[in-house]
């Protein structure tokens, strides 16, 4: 039995705030997008969505700051040399090993808490999609300050499409993310870790 | 299998526990609580029986024929124009009565339904509910809701006579709080218990009474029975009513009683109410519990729904359990059911509009087959709704056209000066909803007349006066003998329907006080308008004062103790009864607590019927606006004229005793007193000493101001002329209404209307 | 004579005016102001003499005579021909805030009102906004010729609507430039109220001519009639065009508002968002502005692709999970 303290309190707090904002944004966003009045009334959905969007921006900035100064950043540093190999191993595990009780190709340690697939997808989400989402969201808020057209198409429409596409991709990520966390040693190992901070495993090393 | 084995296993024990959790509260609620409630309050319930009989098919058809013929003839006669030759009219009526398209509309629909369903006996609500178990209610926004019919009616003000719903009252306590406002602790208030200046309105002590009257002359002509109760066998069968025979002689409709003879007469609030029980719906006063099923079976559906309801069946009967009101449950009546007609509403409501003595009060012509109901000779409002005296009734407008019901809930309108409960406070009943804000179309001055709507209610011009017998001042303490009826009655010190005397004009924004004083303010005023210190707390008219003095002198011949000058002062200046400290307190409460409720919204000048009464009060519970009024026992009062004994008798009622105990104090009386303007909560010192005498705290008093009742019916086509108001000494006292002096001069100068009414 | 009336409507002003000193000061101020702007006040200039503030607009003596009756809020009558209620009341408060507040009644209603009841012909006077504004251009009356050109092209003129004039839509007694503080919903309600007061048949569940429009009453509450019924070209944000288009020429393309977001956003909502941002600060107004339009971000292709991808992912995840479970059970059994 090993226990590693992987997730400091600020990180856990940030994670769950972020999760809450994500859910609220998805629910209000979907209800606005499809005008589902029974889900959230339009008059409520708009200010809530706007407010959560702004909070998400702060949350994202806090995450970036935490990575730079909180020491968490090291988990996102990718070793280019070993990456292809690690990726293949991880993918093979998910597609095959996991069914035959093969050993996990990656072992969580204080230095490396994320496997290659994880760190790659997290980088993509946090440093790729999130900024796009946030910027497009803010553009919406100030759509009146934008030029009327861009490349001959209405600017607002372009922004809307970008915001929409990013949102869809992030929703996709959320589904996969929620599923992948069940693939720890037991289905709840990873969830517990994100709640308590302690990553516990029966078999060590 | 013994009891123990029922709990042998864990699973069985669990099931037993769950069952207990469900059953024990149910038993407590349905069985134990009602028993406790009846024991505590002293109210009684029993199965209510009425003498009904199953008709044979032949009898049914005979009745159907008569009723159909009668309604067709009435409708045909109404259709045929008046100005035709009488012979031609008769012929035309005959033709119409046999014209299918005409009688399809005129006939009573339920005769056919009953015929097909084999209904030959009317057993009360159960007969109605056979088909009408649920009903569809169309709300104002157009949504339709299906509800349980019985449940719906049992929860209306027409059954409960009170409401504890939030926002149901536009009434403000003298402490400045809106009665049962959203967020406040709700107490049930309404006709059932309101602190109104009319004794007997305390519905428990005044529910049903049999009075031994000793008339000195033969009974007045109104004793004759209904001209329309034709050959219905069922109607007369009710006469052999259930219960023990009364020991005294039932004079009633037959004979010419002399002064020695005792005639039993019926009296009480229950005469107009739809519940047939021994007491009002007392159970509904509590936060839990419901009236028992047998009470619900006593609901009188037909008084509102039968076109041919026989008011001669409304009289008090005595059975094993007690006194209650009889109903018309004849098949004849049931066969004429339909939507409520105006006469259905007026069966009860003409009593408080035109009054019992109003010449066109139809119900008052049918006082009962026995134990005839006592008539109240003074009118409560004196503004009748009848084709003879109201332009809308004459035009065939139905009550429910303006008071448009939602299910059994009937709106009274958002404006209410008193504590009469309402089921639909949000639903408007206004002149404007039909007539718009520009109602005058014919006059050359129509725009100018319409302009007046900004400051005047329609009623102000279009009710030019009330009935002459409208009561303004009534003395309950010194009753006088009514030889004709053979009873002691309260003495009306002043009656008038004249503007300025029996009718007053006040600013009104729809709010009222706990003792029915209209609130409002002058939108162009100088802030001097203060009705609670002035208009409704003083009578200044010398003619009225002279009339009061004459009555007081008259009364002195019978009650030598009366000091006439003092009597006149108290009756016409009720504030003279207050100590200087109380008066100061009153001034302060009016300005601090009621100002906001007066200034709210849009005030207009409305006509009001002013009313004050001298009654016995419990001075332990007094404030600057009045003290707790004590009820009278009807029988003692009417039979002996001993008003003190009548109070002593009435307050022995178990409910009044409970009222003077801690649980009731906490449940509602403290709150009641706070609204009443009485500080320090309800004092529970029971006003009856051990030897059955009234305590020293019981004193006779006039209320400290007049109540003002809204008058909205008795509308006349031709309103007041311009001159009625715009001349010096016109009917409106502009200075009293808070106009600044220059504006008073302008408004009351004839110059204003010289171009219009030269 | 005039005082009681003043106190009816504006007690504060009445107090000011009863005070002789204040009148003097006000008068002095007027003189100073007028010296700088010699032709600012037509009533004063045309008389050639300087009057106190109490002699302006509704406070002029002869105006006071009119207001003896016309102050009554409900002064109105039902026209025998149109069956509509004609309002004769002058809202003193609204008038004093209107652009015409300096004008006395007799400045416009010149003849036939000396006696009561007024001659019925006195209502037939021919008041002309455009020419009056042209005459008083030097006194600051805005030029309305541009508006007139737009108006001449509008369906109200080309279809020869009977008795149509400026006054059919505008009340000279209350007219004032649109304020910045009024919530959009109220602006919409107010402006649409003007149209709907004549086109009242549009308040039915399936309004005539708008059968194609989904949820018409929701549109009436959120969009001005003019947003669709004026030409797209040449719009200015400050005011709608007076060229009101006929049904056939009006915008019927849902996508103009509901996808690319240019049409509606470039008018009222955009204008208001700008205005409010200036007044209330960049940030707070941006967050709670009212300019989201349902469907603006809707693109059916993208939506479908995304929904399919999401569905497939869910399917994949479910299958993976199920396979894991089966494998797990198998191991359990074998052990």
Short mmCIF file of C-alpha atoms in Angstrom, two decimals, chain C residues 43 59 72 90 94 100 104 108 110 114 123 135-136 147 152 154 156 171-172 184 203 226 238 271 304 316-317 334:
data_model
loop_
_atom_site.label_atom_id
_atom_site.label_comp_id
_atom_site.label_asym_id
_atom_site.label_seq_id
_atom_site.Cartn_x
_atom_site.Cartn_y
_atom_site.Cartn_z
CA UNK C 43 -42.43 82.84 -27.04
CA UNK C 59 -47.77 78.72 -17.19
CA UNK C 72 -57.72 66.07 -15.96
CA UNK C 90 -52.35 67.28 -21.16
CA UNK C 94 -44.65 65.08 -19.47
CA UNK C 100 -41.98 71.83 -26.79
CA UNK C 104 -47.90 78.07 -24.82
CA UNK C 108 -50.06 76.16 -31.90
CA UNK C 110 -54.53 79.62 -32.30
CA UNK C 114 -61.93 81.15 -26.60
CA UNK C 123 -60.29 70.64 -34.02
CA UNK C 135 -39.69 78.64 -39.75
CA UNK C 136 -38.21 78.35 -36.30
CA UNK C 147 -37.25 62.82 -42.13
CA UNK C 152 -42.77 60.46 -48.22
CA UNK C 154 -43.21 55.19 -46.57
CA UNK C 156 -48.33 55.24 -44.97
CA UNK C 171 -47.64 63.28 -29.62
CA UNK C 172 -46.28 66.81 -29.71
CA UNK C 184 -34.75 48.10 -24.04
CA UNK C 203 -52.19 41.18 -31.22
CA UNK C 226 -39.33 49.11 -37.44
CA UNK C 238 -29.83 56.98 -33.19
CA UNK C 271 -26.83 51.33 -30.08
CA UNK C 304 -25.14 17.72 -36.14
CA UNK C 316 -17.33 4.05 -27.31
CA UNK C 317 -16.89 4.86 -23.65
CA UNK C 334 -11.09 -17.87 -12.94
#
